[in-house]
XYZ file of C-alpha atoms in Angstrom:
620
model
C -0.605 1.519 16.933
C -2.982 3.237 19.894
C -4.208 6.431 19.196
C -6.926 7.672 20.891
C -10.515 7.725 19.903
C -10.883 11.442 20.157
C -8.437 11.771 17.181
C -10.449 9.731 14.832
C -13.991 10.716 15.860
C -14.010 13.766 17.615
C -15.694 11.703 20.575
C -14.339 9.116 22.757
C -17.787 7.108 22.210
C -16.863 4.344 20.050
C -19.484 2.195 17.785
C -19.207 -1.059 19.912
C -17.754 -3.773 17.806
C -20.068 -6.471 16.312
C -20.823 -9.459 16.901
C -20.086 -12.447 13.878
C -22.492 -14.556 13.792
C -21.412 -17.489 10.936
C -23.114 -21.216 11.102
C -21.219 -22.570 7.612
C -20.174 -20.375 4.817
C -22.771 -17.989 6.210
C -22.020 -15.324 8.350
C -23.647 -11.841 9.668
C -22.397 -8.938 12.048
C -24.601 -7.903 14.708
C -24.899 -4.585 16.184
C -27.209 -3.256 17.834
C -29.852 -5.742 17.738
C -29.856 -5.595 14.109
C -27.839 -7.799 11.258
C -24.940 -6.038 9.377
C -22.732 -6.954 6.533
C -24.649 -11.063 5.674
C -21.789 -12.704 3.851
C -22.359 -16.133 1.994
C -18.721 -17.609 1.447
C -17.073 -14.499 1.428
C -19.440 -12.108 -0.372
C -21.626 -10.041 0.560
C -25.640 -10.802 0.210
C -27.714 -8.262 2.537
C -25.457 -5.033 3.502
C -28.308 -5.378 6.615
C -31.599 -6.671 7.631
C -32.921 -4.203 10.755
C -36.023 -3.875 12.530
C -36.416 0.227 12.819
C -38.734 2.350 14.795
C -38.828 6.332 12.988
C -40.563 9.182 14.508
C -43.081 11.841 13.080
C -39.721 13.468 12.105
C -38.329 10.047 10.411
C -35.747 10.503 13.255
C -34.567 6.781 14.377
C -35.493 5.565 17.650
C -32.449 3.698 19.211
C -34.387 1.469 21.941
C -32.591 -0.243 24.905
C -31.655 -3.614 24.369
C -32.228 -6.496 27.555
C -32.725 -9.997 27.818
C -29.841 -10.723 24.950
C -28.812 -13.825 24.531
C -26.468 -15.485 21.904
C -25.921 -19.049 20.775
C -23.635 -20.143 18.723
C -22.496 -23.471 17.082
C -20.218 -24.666 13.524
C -23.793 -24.688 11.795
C -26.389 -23.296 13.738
C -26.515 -19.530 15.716
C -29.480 -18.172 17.235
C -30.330 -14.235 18.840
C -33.260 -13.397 20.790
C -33.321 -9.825 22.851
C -36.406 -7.138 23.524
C -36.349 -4.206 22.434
C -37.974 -1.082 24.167
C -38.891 2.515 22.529
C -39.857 5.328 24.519
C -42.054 7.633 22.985
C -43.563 11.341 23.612
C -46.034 11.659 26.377
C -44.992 8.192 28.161
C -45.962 6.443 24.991
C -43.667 3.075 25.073
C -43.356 0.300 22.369
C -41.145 -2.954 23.050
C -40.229 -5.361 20.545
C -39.234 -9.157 20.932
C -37.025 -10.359 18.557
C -36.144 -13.921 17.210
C -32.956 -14.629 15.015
C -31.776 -17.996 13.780
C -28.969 -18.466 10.815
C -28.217 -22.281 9.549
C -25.669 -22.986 6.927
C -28.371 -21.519 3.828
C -30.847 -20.227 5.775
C -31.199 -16.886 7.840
C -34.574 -15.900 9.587
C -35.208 -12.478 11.285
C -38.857 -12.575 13.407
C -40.228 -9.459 15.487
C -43.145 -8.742 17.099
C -44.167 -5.455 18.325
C -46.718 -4.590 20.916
C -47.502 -1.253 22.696
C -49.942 -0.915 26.140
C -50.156 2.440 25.317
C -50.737 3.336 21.637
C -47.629 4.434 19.785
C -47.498 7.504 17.214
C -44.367 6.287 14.236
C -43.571 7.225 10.442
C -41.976 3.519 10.247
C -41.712 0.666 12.081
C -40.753 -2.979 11.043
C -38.349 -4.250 8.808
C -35.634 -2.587 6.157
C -33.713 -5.119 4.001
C -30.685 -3.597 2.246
C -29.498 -4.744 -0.403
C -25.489 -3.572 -1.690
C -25.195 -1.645 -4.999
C -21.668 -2.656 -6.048
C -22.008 -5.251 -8.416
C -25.092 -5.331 -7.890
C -27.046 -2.038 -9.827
C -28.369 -3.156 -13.416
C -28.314 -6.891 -12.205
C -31.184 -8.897 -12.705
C -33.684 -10.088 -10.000
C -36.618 -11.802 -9.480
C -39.510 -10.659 -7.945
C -42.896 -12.199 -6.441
C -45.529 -9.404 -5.361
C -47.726 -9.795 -2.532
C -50.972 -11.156 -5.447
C -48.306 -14.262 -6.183
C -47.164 -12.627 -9.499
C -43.097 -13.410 -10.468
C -41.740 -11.122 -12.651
C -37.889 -11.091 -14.292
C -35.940 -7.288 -13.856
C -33.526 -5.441 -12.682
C -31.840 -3.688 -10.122
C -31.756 -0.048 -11.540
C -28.329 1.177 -12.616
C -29.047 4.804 -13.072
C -31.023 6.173 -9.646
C -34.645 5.624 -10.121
C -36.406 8.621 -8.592
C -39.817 6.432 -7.022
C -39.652 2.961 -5.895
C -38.358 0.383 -8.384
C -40.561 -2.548 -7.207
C -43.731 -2.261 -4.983
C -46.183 -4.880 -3.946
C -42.983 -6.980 -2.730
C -43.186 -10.434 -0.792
C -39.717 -11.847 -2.072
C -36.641 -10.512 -4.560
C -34.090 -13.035 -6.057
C -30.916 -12.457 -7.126
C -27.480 -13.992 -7.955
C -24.809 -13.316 -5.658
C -22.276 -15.145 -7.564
C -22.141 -18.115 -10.082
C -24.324 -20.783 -9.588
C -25.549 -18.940 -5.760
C -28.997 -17.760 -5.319
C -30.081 -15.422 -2.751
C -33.797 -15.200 -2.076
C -34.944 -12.748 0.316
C -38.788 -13.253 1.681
C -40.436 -10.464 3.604
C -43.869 -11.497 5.734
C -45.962 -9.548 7.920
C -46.613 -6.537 5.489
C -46.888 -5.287 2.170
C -43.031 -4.214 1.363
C -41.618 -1.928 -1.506
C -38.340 -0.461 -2.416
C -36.837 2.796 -2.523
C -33.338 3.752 -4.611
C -31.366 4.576 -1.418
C -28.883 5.781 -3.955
C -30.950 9.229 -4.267
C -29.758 9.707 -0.605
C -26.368 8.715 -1.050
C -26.710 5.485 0.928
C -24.847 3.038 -0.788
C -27.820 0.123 -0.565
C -31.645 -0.508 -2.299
C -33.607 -0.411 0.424
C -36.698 -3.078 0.733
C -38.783 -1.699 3.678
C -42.120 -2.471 5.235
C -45.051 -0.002 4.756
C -45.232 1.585 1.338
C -44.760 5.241 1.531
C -48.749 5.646 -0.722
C -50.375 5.112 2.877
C -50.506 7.920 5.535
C -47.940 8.998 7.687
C -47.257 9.157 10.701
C -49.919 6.582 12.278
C -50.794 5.255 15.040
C -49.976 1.248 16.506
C -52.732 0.849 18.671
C -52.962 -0.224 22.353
C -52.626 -4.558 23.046
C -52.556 -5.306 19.199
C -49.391 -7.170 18.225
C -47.616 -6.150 14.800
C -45.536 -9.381 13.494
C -42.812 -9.349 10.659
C -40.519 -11.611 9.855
C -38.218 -11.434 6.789
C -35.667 -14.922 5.874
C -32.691 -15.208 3.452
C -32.288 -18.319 1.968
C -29.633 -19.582 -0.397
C -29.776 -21.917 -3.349
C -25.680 -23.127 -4.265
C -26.151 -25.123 -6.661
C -22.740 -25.546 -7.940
C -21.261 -25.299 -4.368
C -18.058 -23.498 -5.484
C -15.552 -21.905 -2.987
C -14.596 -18.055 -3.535
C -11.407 -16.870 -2.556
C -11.592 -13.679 -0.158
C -10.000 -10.695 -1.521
C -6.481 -9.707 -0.297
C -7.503 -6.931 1.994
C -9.553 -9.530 3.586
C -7.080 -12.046 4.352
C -4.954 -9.915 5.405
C -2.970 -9.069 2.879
C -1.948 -5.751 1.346
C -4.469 -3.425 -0.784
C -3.328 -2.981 -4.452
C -2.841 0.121 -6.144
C -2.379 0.682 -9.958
C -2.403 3.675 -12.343
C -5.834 3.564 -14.140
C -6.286 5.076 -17.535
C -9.293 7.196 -16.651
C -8.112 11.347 -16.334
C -9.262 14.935 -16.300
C -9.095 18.475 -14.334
C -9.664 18.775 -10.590
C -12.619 20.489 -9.581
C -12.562 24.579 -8.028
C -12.890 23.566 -4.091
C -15.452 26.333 -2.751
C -16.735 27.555 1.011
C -20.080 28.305 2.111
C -20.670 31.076 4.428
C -23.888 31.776 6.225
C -25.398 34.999 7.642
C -24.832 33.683 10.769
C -21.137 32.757 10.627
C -20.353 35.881 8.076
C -18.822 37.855 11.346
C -16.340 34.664 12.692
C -15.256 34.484 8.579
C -13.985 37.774 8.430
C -12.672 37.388 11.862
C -10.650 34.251 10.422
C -9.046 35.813 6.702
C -5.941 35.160 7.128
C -6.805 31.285 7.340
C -9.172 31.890 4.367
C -6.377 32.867 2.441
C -4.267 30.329 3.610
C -6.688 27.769 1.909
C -7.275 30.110 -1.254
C -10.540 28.297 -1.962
C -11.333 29.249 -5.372
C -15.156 29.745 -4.892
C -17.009 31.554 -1.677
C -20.804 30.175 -1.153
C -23.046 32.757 0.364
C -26.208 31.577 1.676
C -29.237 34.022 1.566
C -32.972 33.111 2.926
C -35.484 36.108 2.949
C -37.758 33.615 5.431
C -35.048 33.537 7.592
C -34.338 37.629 7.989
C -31.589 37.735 6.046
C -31.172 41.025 4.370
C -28.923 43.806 3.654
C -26.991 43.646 6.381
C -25.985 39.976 5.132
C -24.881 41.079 2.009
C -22.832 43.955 3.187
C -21.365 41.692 5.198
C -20.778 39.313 2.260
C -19.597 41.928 0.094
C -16.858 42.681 2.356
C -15.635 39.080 2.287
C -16.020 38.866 -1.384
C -13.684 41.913 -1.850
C -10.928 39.778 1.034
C -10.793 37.571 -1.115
C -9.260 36.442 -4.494
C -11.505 34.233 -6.024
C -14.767 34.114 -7.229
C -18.460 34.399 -5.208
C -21.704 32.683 -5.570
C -25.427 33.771 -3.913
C -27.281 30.892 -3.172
C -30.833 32.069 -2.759
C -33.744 30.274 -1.057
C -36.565 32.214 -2.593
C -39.514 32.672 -0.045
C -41.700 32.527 -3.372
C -44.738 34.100 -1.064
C -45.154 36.793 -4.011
C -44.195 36.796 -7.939
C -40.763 35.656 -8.290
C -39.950 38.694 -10.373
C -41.327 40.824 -6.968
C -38.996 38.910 -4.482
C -35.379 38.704 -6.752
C -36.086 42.535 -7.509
C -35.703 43.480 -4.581
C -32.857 40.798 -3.481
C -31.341 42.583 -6.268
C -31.973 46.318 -4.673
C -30.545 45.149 -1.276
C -27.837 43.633 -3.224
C -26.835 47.100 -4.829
C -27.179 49.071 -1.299
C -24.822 46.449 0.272
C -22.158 47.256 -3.147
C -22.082 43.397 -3.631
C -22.459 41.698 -7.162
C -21.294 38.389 -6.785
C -20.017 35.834 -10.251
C -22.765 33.829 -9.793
C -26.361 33.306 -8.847
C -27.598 29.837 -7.191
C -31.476 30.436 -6.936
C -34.403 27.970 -5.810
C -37.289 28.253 -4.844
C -37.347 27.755 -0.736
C -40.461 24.708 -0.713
C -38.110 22.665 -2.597
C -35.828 22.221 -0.179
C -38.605 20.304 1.236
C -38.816 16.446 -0.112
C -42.019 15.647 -1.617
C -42.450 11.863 -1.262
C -44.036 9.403 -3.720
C -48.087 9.783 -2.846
C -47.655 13.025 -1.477
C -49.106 16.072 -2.595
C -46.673 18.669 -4.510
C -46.413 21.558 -2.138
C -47.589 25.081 -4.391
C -44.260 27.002 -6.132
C -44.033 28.994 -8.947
C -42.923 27.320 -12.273
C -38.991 27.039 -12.496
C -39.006 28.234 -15.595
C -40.777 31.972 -14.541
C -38.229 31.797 -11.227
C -35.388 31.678 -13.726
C -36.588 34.147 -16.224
C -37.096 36.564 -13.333
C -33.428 36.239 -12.216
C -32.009 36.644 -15.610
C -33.868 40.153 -15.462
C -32.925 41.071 -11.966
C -29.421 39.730 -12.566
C -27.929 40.980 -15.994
C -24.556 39.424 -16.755
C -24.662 37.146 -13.925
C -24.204 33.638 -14.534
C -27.202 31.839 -13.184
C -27.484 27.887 -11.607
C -30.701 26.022 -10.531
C -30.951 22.885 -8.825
C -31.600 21.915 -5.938
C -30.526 23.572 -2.123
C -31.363 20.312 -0.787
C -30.098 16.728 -1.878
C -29.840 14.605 -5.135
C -33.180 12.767 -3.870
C -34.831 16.352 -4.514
C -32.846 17.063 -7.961
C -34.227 13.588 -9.146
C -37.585 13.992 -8.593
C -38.000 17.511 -9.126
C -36.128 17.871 -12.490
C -35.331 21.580 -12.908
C -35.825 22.663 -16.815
C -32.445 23.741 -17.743
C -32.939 25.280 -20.701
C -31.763 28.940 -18.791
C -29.352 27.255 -16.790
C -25.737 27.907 -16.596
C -24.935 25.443 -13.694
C -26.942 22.781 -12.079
C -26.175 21.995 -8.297
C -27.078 19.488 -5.568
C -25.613 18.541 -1.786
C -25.575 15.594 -0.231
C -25.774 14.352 3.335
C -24.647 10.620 4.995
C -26.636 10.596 7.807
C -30.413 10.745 6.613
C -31.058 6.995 7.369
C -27.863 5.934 9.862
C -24.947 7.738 11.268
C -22.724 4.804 12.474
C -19.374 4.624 11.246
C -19.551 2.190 8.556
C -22.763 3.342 7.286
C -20.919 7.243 7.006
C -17.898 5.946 5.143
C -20.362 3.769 2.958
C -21.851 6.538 1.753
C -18.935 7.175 -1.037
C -19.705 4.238 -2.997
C -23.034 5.895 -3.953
C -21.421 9.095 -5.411
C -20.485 7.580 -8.409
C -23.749 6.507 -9.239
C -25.429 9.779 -8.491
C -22.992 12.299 -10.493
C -23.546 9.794 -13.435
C -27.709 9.949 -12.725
C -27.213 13.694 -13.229
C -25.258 13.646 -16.222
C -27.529 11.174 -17.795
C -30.393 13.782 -16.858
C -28.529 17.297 -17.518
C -25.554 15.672 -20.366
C -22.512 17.933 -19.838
C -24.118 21.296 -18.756
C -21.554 22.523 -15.517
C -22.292 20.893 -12.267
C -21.587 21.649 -8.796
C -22.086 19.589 -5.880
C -22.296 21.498 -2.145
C -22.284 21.864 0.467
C -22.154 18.252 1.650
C -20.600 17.816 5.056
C -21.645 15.297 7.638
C -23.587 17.114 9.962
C -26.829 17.788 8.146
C -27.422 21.647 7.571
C -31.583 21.330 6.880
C -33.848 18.471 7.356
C -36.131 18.073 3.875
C -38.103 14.665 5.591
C -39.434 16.911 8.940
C -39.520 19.769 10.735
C -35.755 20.427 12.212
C -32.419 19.194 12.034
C -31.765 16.283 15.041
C -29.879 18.644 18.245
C -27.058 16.073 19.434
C -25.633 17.805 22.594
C -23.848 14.204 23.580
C -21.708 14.570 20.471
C -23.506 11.032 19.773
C -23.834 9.040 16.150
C -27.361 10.622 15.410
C -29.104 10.396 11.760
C -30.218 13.665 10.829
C -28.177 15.639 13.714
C -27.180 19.150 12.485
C -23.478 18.235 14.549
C -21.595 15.227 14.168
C -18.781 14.420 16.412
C -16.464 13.360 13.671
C -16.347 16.331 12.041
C -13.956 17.272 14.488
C -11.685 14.119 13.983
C -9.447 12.836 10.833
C -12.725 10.530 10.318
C -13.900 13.789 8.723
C -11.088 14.266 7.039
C -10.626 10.931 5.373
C -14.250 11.180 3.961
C -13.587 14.003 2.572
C -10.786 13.247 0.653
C -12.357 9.834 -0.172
C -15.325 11.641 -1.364
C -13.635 14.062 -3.811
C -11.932 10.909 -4.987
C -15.646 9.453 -5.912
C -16.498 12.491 -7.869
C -13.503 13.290 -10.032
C -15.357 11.535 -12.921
C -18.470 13.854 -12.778
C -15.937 16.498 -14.525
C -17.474 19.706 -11.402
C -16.936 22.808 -11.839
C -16.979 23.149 -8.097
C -17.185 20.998 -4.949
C -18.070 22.425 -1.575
C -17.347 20.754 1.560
C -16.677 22.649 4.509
C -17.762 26.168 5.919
C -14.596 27.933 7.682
C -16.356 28.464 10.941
C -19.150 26.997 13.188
C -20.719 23.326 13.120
C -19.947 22.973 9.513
C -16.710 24.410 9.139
C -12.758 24.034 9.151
C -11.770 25.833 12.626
C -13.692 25.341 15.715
C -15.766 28.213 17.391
C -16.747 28.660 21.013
C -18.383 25.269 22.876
C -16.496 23.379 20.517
C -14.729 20.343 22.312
C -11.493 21.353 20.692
C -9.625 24.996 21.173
C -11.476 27.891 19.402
C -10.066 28.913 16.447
C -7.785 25.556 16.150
C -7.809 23.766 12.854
C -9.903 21.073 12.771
C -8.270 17.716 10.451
C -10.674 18.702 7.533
C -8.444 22.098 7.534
C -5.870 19.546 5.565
C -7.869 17.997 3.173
C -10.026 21.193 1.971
C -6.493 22.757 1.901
C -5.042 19.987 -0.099
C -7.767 20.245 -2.949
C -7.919 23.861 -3.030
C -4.495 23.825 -4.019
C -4.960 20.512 -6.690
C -7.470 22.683 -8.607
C -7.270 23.096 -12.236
C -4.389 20.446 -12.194
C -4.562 17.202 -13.741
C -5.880 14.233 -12.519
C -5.227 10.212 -12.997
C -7.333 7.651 -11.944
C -6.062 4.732 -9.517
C -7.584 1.564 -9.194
C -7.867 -0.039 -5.485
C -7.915 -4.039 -4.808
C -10.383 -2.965 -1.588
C -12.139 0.954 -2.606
C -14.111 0.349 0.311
C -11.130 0.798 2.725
C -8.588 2.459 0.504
C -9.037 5.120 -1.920
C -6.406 7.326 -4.189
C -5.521 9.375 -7.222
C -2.849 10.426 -9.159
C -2.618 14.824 -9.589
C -0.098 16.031 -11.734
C 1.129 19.697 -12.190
C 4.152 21.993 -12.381
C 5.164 20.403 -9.147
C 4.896 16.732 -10.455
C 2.838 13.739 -9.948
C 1.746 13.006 -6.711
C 0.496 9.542 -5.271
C -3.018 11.029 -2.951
C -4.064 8.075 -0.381
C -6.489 7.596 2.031
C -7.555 5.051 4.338
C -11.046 5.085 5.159
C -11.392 2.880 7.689
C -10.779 2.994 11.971
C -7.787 0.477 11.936
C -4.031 0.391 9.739
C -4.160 -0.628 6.165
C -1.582 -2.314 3.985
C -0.917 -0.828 1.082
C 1.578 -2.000 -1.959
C 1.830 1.675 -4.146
C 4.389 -0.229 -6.253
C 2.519 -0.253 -9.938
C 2.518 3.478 -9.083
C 6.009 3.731 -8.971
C 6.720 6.327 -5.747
C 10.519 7.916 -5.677
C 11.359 8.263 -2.443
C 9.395 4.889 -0.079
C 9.361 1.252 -0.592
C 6.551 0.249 -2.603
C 4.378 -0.499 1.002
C 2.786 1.559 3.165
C 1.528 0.748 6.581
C -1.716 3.474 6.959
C -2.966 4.412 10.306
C -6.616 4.794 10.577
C -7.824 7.676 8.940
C -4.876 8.515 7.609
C -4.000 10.694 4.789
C -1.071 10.043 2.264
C 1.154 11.932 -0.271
C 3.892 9.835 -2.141
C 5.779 11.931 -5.076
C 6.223 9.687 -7.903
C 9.187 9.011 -10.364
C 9.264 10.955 -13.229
């Protein structure tokens, strides 16, 4: 099956397929210059080793690759390439990299060298390590002073680093197979990627303690090199899964169930006009819950609010004000008189989302705590202002911010948190990735906030506000950029598969709402002008925000996939009947045997295009 690339991705720029490397039971994909996906006999060791240059902004530098060569042989492959960054003000840094892979044995070497001094947050290695399987594992580790001490890989999301002072971390990759992975060069730590939904631990050089950004200087070189090496000792064979061998994904009814989540909207100031332009396709989706976003530092006022009270009358379910409090004044000063402007505009909405507008910044470990208000005195102040108003705190920003900042929530009726998949990467794989760290956060918050009401949203892939720099990443190419506040594939079904996948991932958190879509703009569910498909046409996320708008309150059933990293699915029962929801999140068909599930009207296989979206009605 051919279908073409603007379908999927809402570009017709591709991610350019790897490379495999394999010398033995070994094997690695490489893209890009860097190493993706290191297998040892079938399983995965390293999701990636990658040399990365960040600027001021922790935006990733993707530097021109020349001079590439490849050499492969049964036991033996070898990389070498350079690497060249271009900086601001004709600053330039090039890297020459070295990679060799025998049957146990992987080494990555760089060396780095700039003529003319280069200004970076990061560069050097980042190891990652996989979290499936993985998380609450134990591992070795030797620190840089020769010290070995016996952990673990944190299950629930550790808010700081886990392990600093790192020169090498051990750990089992299956029976009897040890994976040791020595970093050289620098003083290396890791971070709980987890906390920003990436679905790795990430080991990277340069612990966060020391200033940032600095400065490489002029003709000094910078050397690294990090090497994998593996200890089989009982030199057993694994059989791949059946996904991998080509072979149909398994599903089966799972015992796990519950209530689907309210599906909500958010709606800025800025796209409150093109929402009530669009109400008839608002009320074709029925979303249960309207998100208004409000920001005094960004001028919005009464006129927002009118303009949000006349949307909140359209329509038939409930409203929540999300408030980014300036907190320039007392907090009682500031929601008094969001609560004036809110009676001049006629608009009380359910519920209140308030916090206080520094936080959305991050506040890494070492760093100073930027001034704000206690939480406690922010909330009190909108319990006053807001009488019979249900009231949530959290965070505006991400689960990283939630888990080190944790909001008292003693006066809380809700807690709330976004996400974002393209902080650290934005290729393909890395995106869809993403969704096997949502699991692991919703159950970080509930072993923080037990079972007070949680929301999650907005989360979409384009990233709405940076909290690591100054502004979002502008992406007029429609490229694969970290940190871009458009993404290509939001316009494509590769936006609507995640979606789907991720409301899959949360359905154990037990939300009371998840957000994942605006209805217009860069965010949203029909395109608006210089959009590269027809203004006001439905964009594939239209379906899947649809779908679960009309799913909630119903009842839910887990189902257990042979491959949940390439096909996802549920079980929803209501007064319609049970219904078989699949997804495919990968670019190319699946195989898929539903028979355990028992579907009335198809065989028991399904052949998935990529992307694709599935409903089977099952026998009674």
């Amino acid at each position: 099956m051919t279908i073409d690339a603007f379908q999927l991705y809402g570009t017709r720029l591709v991610d350019p397929p790897p490379v495999r490397l394999r010398a033995g039971k070994l094997e690695a994909d490489l893209t890009n210059g860097n190493l993706r996906t290191i297998r040892y006999d079938g399983t995965e060791v390293l999701r990636a080793i990658s040399y990365l240059v960040r600027d001021r902004d922790w935006g990733t530098y993707s530097p021109e690759i020349t001079d590439l060569r490849i050499e492969q042989s049964d036991n033996r492959f070898a990389v070498a390439y350079r690497a060249r960054c271009e900086g601001p003000d004709d600053t330039r840094l090039v890297i020459d990299v070295r990679i060799t892979g025998s049957a146990d044995r992987l080494d990555f070497e760089a060396e780095a060298i700039t003529e003319t001094g280069f200004e970076t947050n990061r560069c050097g290695f980042c190891i990652l390590h996989p979290i499936v399987g993985v998380a609450g594992s134990p591992a070795t580790v030797e620190h840089v002073d020769g010290r070995i001490v016996a952990t673990r890989f944190p299950d629930v999301i550790e808010p700081w680093q886990p392990f600093k002072d790192m020169r090498a971390i051990t750990h089992a990759i299956m029976p009897d197979v040890q994976a040791e992975c020595r970093m050289e060069g620098d003083t290396f730590e890791m971070e709980d990627q987890r906390n920003w939904s990436d679905a790795s631990y990430k080991t990277y050089v340069r612990p966060l303690a020391l200033p940032w950004p600095y400065q490489i200087a002029a003709n000094q070189p910078v050397r690294q090199k990090t090497s994998l090496v593996i200890r089989d000792i009982g030199g057993s064979t694994r059989h791949p899964p059946a996904a991998a061998s080509g072979g149909a994904i398994k599903l089966e009814l799972g015992a796990r169930t519950s209530t689907m989540p309210d599906i909500g909207v958010i709606v800025t100031p800025e796209e409150a006009d093109a929402t009530l332009s669009a109400k008839s396709v608002l009320s074709e989706i029925a979303p249960q819950e309207l998100l208004f976003h409000f920001d005094p530092s960004a001028g919005h006022g009464v006129d927002a609010l009118t303009q949000f009270a006349m949307l909140a009358a359209a329509h038939r379910g409930r409203s929540t004000l999300e408030i980014a409090l300036p907190c320039t004044s007392s907090p009682s000063s500031e929601v008094a008189e969001i609560a004036h402007q809110m009676r001049l505009a006629e608009f009380r909405p359910d519920a209140i989302m308030i916090s206080p507008s520094v936080d959305r910044q991050s506040t890494p470990p070492g760093s100073t705590w930027p001034e704000c208000p206690p939480l406690d005195e922010v909330y009190t102040a909108a319990r006053a202002a807001f009488p019979g108003i249900r009231i949530g705190g959290g965070m505006l920003s991400y689960f990283t911010e939630l888990n080190r900042k944790r909001v008292p929530d003693g006066q809380l009726d809700f807690v709330s948190h976004c996400t974002n998949p393209i902080v650290h990467a934005a290729d393909d794989l890395s995106v869809m990735q993403t969704l096997e760290a949502l699991p692991f956060i919703t159950r970080s918050v509930r072993a923080i906030y037990g079972d007070r009401p949680y929301r999650i949203g907005p989360s979409t892939i384009p990233m709405r506000q940076n909290p690591y720099g100054s502004r979002t990443m502008d992406n007029p190419s429609g490229a694969r950029v970290p940190m871009a506040n458009r993404d290509p594939r939001h316009n494509g079904r590769f936006a609507e598969a995640f979606a789907l996948g991720y409301a899959i991932r949360v359905l154990d958190a037990g939300l009371e709402c998840l957000t994942l879509s605006a209805l217009s703009g860069p965010f949203g569910l029909i395109a608006g002008p210089a959009e590269p498909t027809e203004q006001g046409g439905r964009r594939p996320l239209f379906n899947t925000v649809r779908t679960l708008s009309r799913l909630a309150g119903a009842s839910w059933q887990a189902c257990v996939s042979s491959s949940p990293s390439e096909v996802l699915s549920f079980v929803a029962r209501d007064a319609a009947g049970a219904r078989l929801h699949v997804v495919n999140l990968t670019g190319e068909e699946r195989k898929v045997d539903c028979g355990a599930c028992r579907p009335a009207d198809s065989g028991k296989e399904l052949l998935l295009a990529p992307f694709a979206t599935v409903v089977l009605q099952l026998a009674d």
